[in-house]
Amino acid sequence: MFKRVLFFLTKKGFVNHGILGDVRQNFTVPKKAEKLSVIVIGAGAAGLAAARHLNTFGVKVTVVESRDRIGGRVWDDNKSLAAVLVEGRKYLMAV
């Protein structure tokens, strides 16, 4: 029963933040998933979460990002001032 519940929660994305470690050891990954290959566009929070979720199911994932950093709209500006300013998250909180 545990495996079925864990599979359901993982498949629906409820258990996708890494707190349980590698969940693949708790259920069998379908063979057809291991043959799939996906490109995720964007290394922001959603792109990285999607990539991790797909990887959990054995899908080969490549993440592409147009910028020279990950994080999407969440980033720290530590170049324009002497202090670190956290930028972008105000927009995420308003969504």
The first five atom37 places (N, CA, C, CB, O) and aatype in JSON, in Angstrom:
{
  "aatype": [12, 13, 11, 1, 19, 10, 13, 13, 10, 16, 11, 11, 7, 13, 19, 2, 8, 7, 9, 10, 7, 3, 19, 1, 5, 2, 13, 16, 19, 14, 11, 11, 0, 6, 11, 10, 15, 19, 9, 19, 9, 7, 0, 7, 0, 0, 7, 10, 0, 0, 0, 1, 8, 10, 2, 16, 13, 7, 19, 11, 19, 16, 19, 19, 6, 15, 1, 3, 1, 9, 7, 7, 1, 19, 17, 3, 3, 2, 11, 15, 10, 0, 0, 19, 10, 19, 6, 7, 1, 11, 18, 10, 12, 0, 19],
  "atom_mask": [
    [1, 1, 1, 1, 1],
    [1, 1, 1, 1, 1],
    [1, 1, 1, 1, 1],
    [1, 1, 1, 1, 1],
    [1, 1, 1, 1, 1],
    [1, 1, 1, 1, 1],
    [1, 1, 1, 1, 1],
    [1, 1, 1, 1, 1],
    [1, 1, 1, 1, 1],
    [1, 1, 1, 1, 1],
    [1, 1, 1, 1, 1],
    [1, 1, 1, 1, 1],
    [1, 1, 1, 0, 1],
    [1, 1, 1, 1, 1],
    [1, 1, 1, 1, 1],
    [1, 1, 1, 1, 1],
    [1, 1, 1, 1, 1],
    [1, 1, 1, 0, 1],
    [1, 1, 1, 1, 1],
    [1, 1, 1, 1, 1],
    [1, 1, 1, 0, 1],
    [1, 1, 1, 1, 1],
    [1, 1, 1, 1, 1],
    [1, 1, 1, 1, 1],
    [1, 1, 1, 1, 1],
    [1, 1, 1, 1, 1],
    [1, 1, 1, 1, 1],
    [1, 1, 1, 1, 1],
    [1, 1, 1, 1, 1],
    [1, 1, 1, 1, 1],
    [1, 1, 1, 1, 1],
    [1, 1, 1, 1, 1],
    [1, 1, 1, 1, 1],
    [1, 1, 1, 1, 1],
    [1, 1, 1, 1, 1],
    [1, 1, 1, 1, 1],
    [1, 1, 1, 1, 1],
    [1, 1, 1, 1, 1],
    [1, 1, 1, 1, 1],
    [1, 1, 1, 1, 1],
    [1, 1, 1, 1, 1],
    [1, 1, 1, 0, 1],
    [1, 1, 1, 1, 1],
    [1, 1, 1, 0, 1],
    [1, 1, 1, 1, 1],
    [1, 1, 1, 1, 1],
    [1, 1, 1, 0, 1],
    [1, 1, 1, 1, 1],
    [1, 1, 1, 1, 1],
    [1, 1, 1, 1, 1],
    [1, 1, 1, 1, 1],
    [1, 1, 1, 1, 1],
    [1, 1, 1, 1, 1],
    [1, 1, 1, 1, 1],
    [1, 1, 1, 1, 1],
    [1, 1, 1, 1, 1],
    [1, 1, 1, 1, 1],
    [1, 1, 1, 0, 1],
    [1, 1, 1, 1, 1],
    [1, 1, 1, 1, 1],
    [1, 1, 1, 1, 1],
    [1, 1, 1, 1, 1],
    [1, 1, 1, 1, 1],
    [1, 1, 1, 1, 1],
    [1, 1, 1, 1, 1],
    [1, 1, 1, 1, 1],
    [1, 1, 1, 1, 1],
    [1, 1, 1, 1, 1],
    [1, 1, 1, 1, 1],
    [1, 1, 1, 1, 1],
    [1, 1, 1, 0, 1],
    [1, 1, 1, 0, 1],
    [1, 1, 1, 1, 1],
    [1, 1, 1, 1, 1],
    [1, 1, 1, 1, 1],
    [1, 1, 1, 1, 1],
    [1, 1, 1, 1, 1],
    [1, 1, 1, 1, 1],
    [1, 1, 1, 1, 1],
    [1, 1, 1, 1, 1],
    [1, 1, 1, 1, 1],
    [1, 1, 1, 1, 1],
    [1, 1, 1, 1, 1],
    [1, 1, 1, 1, 1],
    [1, 1, 1, 1, 1],
    [1, 1, 1, 1, 1],
    [1, 1, 1, 1, 1],
    [1, 1, 1, 0, 1],
    [1, 1, 1, 1, 1],
    [1, 1, 1, 1, 1],
    [1, 1, 1, 1, 1],
    [1, 1, 1, 1, 1],
    [1, 1, 1, 1, 1],
    [1, 1, 1, 1, 1],
    [1, 1, 1, 1, 1]
  ],
  "atom_positions": [
    [[0.83, -1.19, 0.0], [0.0, 0.0, 0.0], [0.87, 1.26, 0.0], [-0.94, -0.01, 1.22], [0.56, 2.24, -0.68]],
    [[1.96, 1.24, 0.77], [2.86, 2.4, 0.83], [3.35, 2.78, -0.55], [4.05, 2.12, 1.76], [3.38, 3.96, -0.9]],
    [[3.75, 1.8, -1.34], [4.28, 2.08, -2.68], [3.23, 2.74, -3.56], [4.78, 0.79, -3.33], [3.55, 3.65, -4.33]],
    [[1.98, 2.29, -3.46], [0.92, 2.88, -4.28], [0.65, 4.33, -3.88], [-0.37, 2.06, -4.14], [0.46, 5.19, -4.74]],
    [[0.64, 4.59, -2.58], [0.4, 5.96, -2.11], [1.56, 6.86, -2.52], [0.23, 5.98, -0.57], [1.35, 7.97, -3.01]],
    [[2.79, 6.39, -2.32], [3.96, 7.18, -2.69], [3.99, 7.44, -4.19], [5.25, 6.47, -2.25], [4.31, 8.55, -4.62]],
    [[3.66, 6.43, -4.98], [3.63, 6.6, -6.43], [2.62, 7.67, -6.82], [3.3, 5.27, -7.12], [2.91, 8.54, -7.64]],
    [[1.42, 7.61, -6.24], [0.38, 8.59, -6.55], [0.83, 10.0, -6.18], [-0.92, 8.24, -5.81], [0.71, 10.92, -6.99]],
    [[1.35, 10.18, -4.96], [1.77, 11.5, -4.51], [2.91, 12.05, -5.36], [2.19, 11.45, -3.04], [2.96, 13.24, -5.64]],
    [[3.82, 11.18, -5.75], [4.94, 11.61, -6.59], [4.46, 11.95, -7.99], [6.03, 10.52, -6.64], [4.87, 12.96, -8.56]],
    [[3.59, 11.12, -8.55], [3.08, 11.35, -9.89], [2.31, 12.66, -9.97], [2.18, 10.19, -10.33], [2.39, 13.37, -10.98]],
    [[1.57, 13.0, -8.94], [0.78, 14.23, -8.92], [1.61, 15.45, -8.51], [-0.39, 14.08, -7.98], [1.11, 16.57, -8.53]],
    [[2.87, 15.23, -8.14], [3.74, 16.35, -7.81], [3.68, 16.8, -6.37], [0.0, 0.0, 0.0], [4.3, 17.81, -6.02]],
    [[2.96, 16.08, -5.51], [2.88, 16.47, -4.11], [4.17, 16.16, -3.37], [1.72, 15.77, -3.44], [4.5, 16.83, -2.39]],
    [[4.89, 15.16, -3.82], [6.16, 14.79, -3.2], [7.24, 15.04, -4.25], [6.15, 13.28, -2.7], [7.7, 14.1, -4.91]],
    [[7.63, 16.28, -4.39], [8.57, 16.61, -5.46], [9.63, 17.6, -5.0], [7.83, 17.17, -6.65], [10.25, 18.26, -5.83]],
    [[9.83, 17.7, -3.72], [10.78, 18.69, -3.24], [12.03, 18.08, -2.65], [10.13, 19.57, -2.22], [12.85, 18.8, -2.08]],
    [[12.2, 16.77, -2.76], [13.45, 16.14, -2.37], [13.54, 15.68, -0.94], [0.0, 0.0, 0.0], [14.56, 15.11, -0.54]],
    [[12.52, 15.91, -0.15], [12.6, 15.56, 1.26], [12.68, 14.04, 1.48], [11.4, 16.12, 2.01], [13.23, 13.59, 2.48]],
    [[12.15, 13.28, 0.55], [12.19, 11.82, 0.68], [13.38, 11.19, -0.02], [10.92, 11.23, 0.13], [13.53, 9.97, -0.02]],
    [[14.22, 12.0, -0.62], [15.37, 11.44, -1.33], [14.96, 10.85, -2.66], [0.0, 0.0, 0.0], [14.04, 11.35, -3.31]],
    [[15.63, 9.78, -3.05], [15.35, 9.14, -4.33], [14.16, 8.19, -4.16], [16.59, 8.37, -4.86], [14.3, 7.12, -3.58]],
    [[13.0, 8.59, -4.68], [11.8, 7.77, -4.5], [11.75, 6.61, -5.48], [10.57, 8.63, -4.65], [10.88, 5.75, -5.36]],
    [[12.66, 6.58, -6.48], [12.63, 5.48, -7.45], [12.87, 4.13, -6.81], [13.67, 5.72, -8.53], [12.44, 3.11, -7.34]],
    [[13.55, 4.11, -5.68], [13.8, 2.83, -5.03], [12.53, 2.27, -4.4], [14.89, 2.98, -3.97], [12.5, 1.1, -4.01]],
    [[11.48, 3.09, -4.29], [10.25, 2.65, -3.65], [9.18, 2.16, -4.63], [9.69, 3.77, -2.84], [8.18, 1.6, -4.2]],
    [[9.38, 2.36, -5.92], [8.45, 1.84, -6.9], [9.17, 1.62, -8.22], [7.25, 2.78, -7.09], [10.27, 2.13, -8.43]],
    [[8.55, 0.88, -9.09], [9.16, 0.54, -10.37], [8.85, 1.62, -11.41], [8.67, -0.84, -10.86], [7.69, 1.98, -11.61]],
    [[9.89, 2.11, -12.05], [9.72, 3.1, -13.12], [9.32, 2.36, -14.39], [11.04, 3.93, -13.34], [9.97, 1.38, -14.76]],
    [[8.24, 2.8, -15.06], [7.85, 2.14, -16.31], [8.98, 2.17, -17.34], [6.59, 2.81, -16.89], [9.67, 3.18, -17.47]],
    [[9.16, 1.08, -18.06], [10.24, 0.97, -19.04], [10.13, 2.03, -20.13], [10.24, -0.41, -19.67], [11.14, 2.52, -20.62]],
    [[8.89, 2.38, -20.54], [8.76, 3.37, -21.61], [9.21, 4.75, -21.14], [7.31, 3.43, -22.1], [9.64, 5.55, -21.97]],
    [[9.13, 5.04, -19.85], [9.61, 6.33, -19.33], [11.13, 6.44, -19.47], [9.2, 6.52, -17.86], [11.65, 7.52, -19.73]],
    [[11.82, 5.33, -19.3], [13.28, 5.34, -19.39], [13.76, 5.59, -20.82], [13.85, 4.02, -18.88], [14.92, 5.95, -21.02]],
    [[12.89, 5.41, -21.8], [13.25, 5.64, -23.2], [12.96, 7.07, -23.64], [12.52, 4.66, -24.09], [13.37, 7.48, -24.72]],
    [[12.25, 7.83, -22.81], [11.87, 9.19, -23.17], [13.01, 10.17, -22.92], [10.64, 9.62, -22.4], [13.85, 9.96, -22.05]],
    [[13.0, 11.23, -23.69], [13.99, 12.3, -23.56], [13.24, 13.62, -23.69], [15.13, 12.17, -24.63], [12.5, 13.83, -24.65]],
    [[13.44, 14.52, -22.72], [12.69, 15.78, -22.68], [13.66, 16.95, -22.53], [11.66, 15.78, -21.53], [14.64, 16.85, -21.8]],
    [[13.36, 18.05, -23.22], [14.11, 19.29, -23.03], [13.21, 20.24, -22.25], [14.56, 19.92, -24.41], [12.09, 20.53, -22.67]],
    [[13.7, 20.73, -21.12], [12.98, 21.72, -20.32], [13.59, 23.08, -20.62], [13.05, 21.38, -18.77], [14.8, 23.27, -20.48]],
    [[12.76, 24.01, -21.04], [13.24, 25.35, -21.38], [13.04, 26.25, -20.17], [12.49, 25.92, -22.63], [11.92, 26.53, -19.75]],
    [[14.16, 26.71, -19.62], [14.14, 27.6, -18.47], [14.57, 26.91, -17.2], [0.0, 0.0, 0.0], [14.05, 25.86, -16.84]],
    [[15.54, 27.52, -16.52], [16.07, 26.96, -15.28], [15.6, 27.76, -14.08], [17.59, 26.91, -15.31], [16.34, 27.96, -13.11]],
    [[14.35, 28.23, -14.16], [13.73, 28.89, -13.01], [13.17, 27.83, -12.07], [0.0, 0.0, 0.0], [13.41, 26.64, -12.25]],
    [[12.41, 28.27, -11.09], [11.85, 27.34, -10.1], [10.98, 26.28, -10.76], [11.04, 28.11, -9.06], [11.1, 25.09, -10.44]],
    [[10.11, 26.68, -11.67], [9.21, 25.72, -12.32], [9.97, 24.77, -13.24], [8.15, 26.46, -13.11], [9.68, 23.57, -13.25]],
    [[10.93, 25.29, -14.0], [11.7, 24.44, -14.9], [12.52, 23.4, -14.16], [0.0, 0.0, 0.0], [12.56, 22.24, -14.56]],
    [[13.17, 23.82, -13.08], [13.97, 22.88, -12.29], [13.09, 21.85, -11.59], [14.81, 23.63, -11.27], [13.47, 20.69, -11.49]],
    [[11.92, 22.28, -11.1], [11.0, 21.33, -10.47], [10.48, 20.32, -11.48], [9.82, 22.08, -9.81], [10.38, 19.13, -11.18]],
    [[10.15, 20.8, -12.69], [9.68, 19.89, -13.74], [10.77, 18.89, -14.12], [9.23, 20.67, -14.97], [10.5, 17.71, -14.3]],
    [[12.0, 19.39, -14.25], [13.12, 18.51, -14.6], [13.34, 17.44, -13.54], [14.4, 19.33, -14.81], [13.56, 16.27, -13.86]],
    [[13.28, 17.84, -12.28], [13.47, 16.87, -11.2], [12.34, 15.84, -11.19], [13.55, 17.58, -9.84], [12.58, 14.65, -11.01]],
    [[11.12, 16.31, -11.39], [9.97, 15.42, -11.39], [10.08, 14.39, -12.52], [8.67, 16.22, -11.51], [9.85, 13.2, -12.3]],
    [[10.43, 14.84, -13.7], [10.6, 13.92, -14.83], [11.75, 12.95, -14.59], [10.84, 14.71, -16.12], [11.64, 11.76, -14.89]],
    [[12.85, 13.46, -14.05], [14.0, 12.62, -13.76], [13.67, 11.54, -12.74], [15.16, 13.47, -13.27], [14.19, 10.43, -12.81]],
    [[12.81, 11.87, -11.79], [12.39, 10.9, -10.79], [11.72, 9.7, -11.44], [11.44, 11.54, -9.78], [11.83, 8.58, -10.95]],
    [[11.05, 9.94, -12.56], [10.38, 8.85, -13.27], [11.24, 8.22, -14.34], [9.11, 9.35, -13.88], [10.75, 7.46, -15.17]],
    [[12.53, 8.55, -14.34], [13.46, 7.89, -15.24], [13.59, 8.52, -16.61], [0.0, 0.0, 0.0], [14.27, 7.97, -17.48]],
    [[12.96, 9.66, -16.82], [13.04, 10.35, -18.1], [14.37, 11.08, -18.18], [11.85, 11.34, -18.29], [14.79, 11.72, -17.22]],
    [[15.05, 10.99, -19.33], [16.29, 11.72, -19.54], [15.93, 13.18, -19.79], [17.13, 11.13, -20.73], [15.18, 13.49, -20.72]],
    [[16.46, 14.09, -18.97], [16.08, 15.5, -19.03], [17.3, 16.37, -19.33], [15.42, 15.95, -17.71], [18.37, 16.17, -18.76]],
    [[17.11, 17.33, -20.23], [18.1, 18.37, -20.49], [17.44, 19.71, -20.21], [18.66, 18.29, -21.96], [16.38, 20.0, -20.76]],
    [[18.06, 20.52, -19.36], [17.53, 21.85, -19.05], [18.36, 22.88, -19.81], [17.56, 22.13, -17.5], [19.59, 22.88, -19.72]],
    [[17.69, 23.76, -20.55], [18.38, 24.84, -21.25], [17.93, 26.17, -20.66], [18.1, 24.79, -22.79], [16.76, 26.36, -20.33]],
    [[18.88, 27.09, -20.53], [18.62, 28.4, -19.95], [19.32, 29.45, -20.79], [19.09, 28.47, -18.47], [20.48, 29.25, -21.17]],
    [[18.65, 30.55, -21.1], [19.24, 31.58, -21.95], [20.23, 32.47, -21.2], [18.14, 32.45, -22.54], [21.1, 33.09, -21.8]],
    [[20.1, 32.51, -19.89], [21.01, 33.35, -19.11], [22.21, 32.54, -18.63], [20.27, 33.97, -17.91], [22.27, 31.33, -18.81]],
    [[23.14, 33.24, -18.02], [24.34, 32.56, -17.51], [24.16, 32.11, -16.06], [25.55, 33.48, -17.62], [25.15, 31.85, -15.37]],
    [[22.92, 32.02, -15.61], [22.64, 31.6, -14.24], [21.29, 30.88, -14.2], [22.64, 32.83, -13.27], [20.49, 30.99, -15.13]],
    [[21.08, 30.16, -13.12], [19.77, 29.54, -12.92], [18.95, 30.44, -11.99], [19.91, 28.1, -12.32], [19.48, 31.38, -11.41]],
    [[17.67, 30.14, -11.86], [16.84, 30.88, -10.92], [15.69, 31.63, -11.54], [0.0, 0.0, 0.0], [14.76, 32.03, -10.83]],
    [[15.72, 31.84, -12.84], [14.62, 32.56, -13.49], [14.45, 33.96, -12.95], [0.0, 0.0, 0.0], [15.39, 34.76, -12.97]],
    [[13.24, 34.25, -12.45], [12.96, 35.59, -11.94], [13.48, 35.81, -10.52], [11.48, 35.85, -11.98], [13.37, 36.92, -10.0]],
    [[14.02, 34.8, -9.9], [14.57, 34.94, -8.55], [16.08, 35.0, -8.65], [14.12, 33.76, -7.62], [16.72, 34.05, -9.1]],
    [[16.66, 36.12, -8.24], [18.11, 36.27, -8.33], [18.58, 37.31, -7.33], [18.53, 36.66, -9.76], [17.81, 38.16, -6.89]],
    [[19.84, 37.24, -6.99], [20.47, 38.18, -6.07], [21.35, 39.14, -6.86], [21.3, 37.44, -4.99], [22.2, 38.72, -7.64]],
    [[21.15, 40.43, -6.66], [21.98, 41.45, -7.29], [23.09, 41.82, -6.32], [21.14, 42.71, -7.71], [22.85, 42.56, -5.36]],
    [[24.27, 41.33, -6.56], [25.39, 41.64, -5.67], [26.48, 42.44, -6.4], [25.99, 40.35, -5.09], [27.61, 42.53, -5.92]],
    [[26.12, 43.02, -7.54], [27.12, 43.75, -8.32], [26.91, 45.26, -8.3], [27.1, 43.26, -9.74], [27.88, 46.02, -8.35]],
    [[25.66, 45.72, -8.24], [25.42, 47.15, -8.36], [25.65, 47.92, -7.06], [24.02, 47.39, -8.84], [25.95, 49.11, -7.1]],
    [[25.53, 47.27, -5.92], [25.76, 47.91, -4.62], [26.71, 47.05, -3.8], [24.43, 48.14, -3.86], [27.05, 45.93, -4.18]],
    [[27.12, 47.57, -2.67], [27.99, 46.79, -1.78], [27.21, 45.69, -1.08], [28.66, 47.71, -0.75], [27.79, 44.7, -0.63]],
    [[25.9, 45.85, -0.97], [25.06, 44.86, -0.29], [24.4, 43.95, -1.33], [23.98, 45.56, 0.58], [24.35, 44.28, -2.52]],
    [[23.9, 42.82, -0.86], [23.19, 41.89, -1.74], [21.7, 42.24, -1.7], [23.42, 40.41, -1.3], [21.1, 42.29, -0.63]],
    [[21.12, 42.47, -2.85], [19.69, 42.73, -2.96], [19.02, 41.52, -3.59], [19.41, 44.02, -3.8], [19.45, 41.05, -4.64]],
    [[17.97, 41.03, -2.96], [17.23, 39.9, -3.51], [16.18, 40.47, -4.45], [16.57, 39.02, -2.38], [15.27, 41.18, -4.03]],
    [[16.32, 40.15, -5.72], [15.42, 40.68, -6.75], [14.48, 39.6, -7.26], [16.23, 41.28, -7.91], [14.77, 38.4, -7.16]],
    [[13.38, 40.02, -7.82], [12.5, 39.1, -8.52], [11.45, 38.43, -7.67], [0.0, 0.0, 0.0], [10.33, 38.23, -8.14]],
    [[11.76, 38.08, -6.47], [10.79, 37.31, -5.68], [9.52, 38.09, -5.4], [11.41, 36.87, -4.37], [8.46, 37.49, -5.21]],
    [[9.6, 39.4, -5.39], [8.39, 40.21, -5.15], [7.35, 39.94, -6.23], [8.74, 41.71, -5.1], [6.15, 39.99, -5.97]],
    [[7.81, 39.66, -7.44], [6.88, 39.36, -8.52], [6.3, 37.96, -8.36], [7.58, 39.49, -9.87], [5.13, 37.73, -8.68]],
    [[7.1, 37.04, -7.87], [6.61, 35.68, -7.67], [5.57, 35.63, -6.56], [7.76, 34.74, -7.34], [4.6, 34.88, -6.64]],
    [[5.78, 36.43, -5.51], [4.85, 36.43, -4.39], [3.5, 37.04, -4.79], [5.44, 37.2, -3.21], [2.48, 36.71, -4.2]],
    [[3.5, 37.92, -5.78], [2.27, 38.58, -6.2], [1.46, 37.72, -7.17], [2.59, 39.9, -6.85], [0.29, 38.02, -7.43]],
    [[2.05, 36.67, -7.69], [1.37, 35.85, -8.68], [0.41, 34.91, -8.01], [2.37, 35.06, -9.52], [-0.27, 34.13, -8.68]]
  ]
}
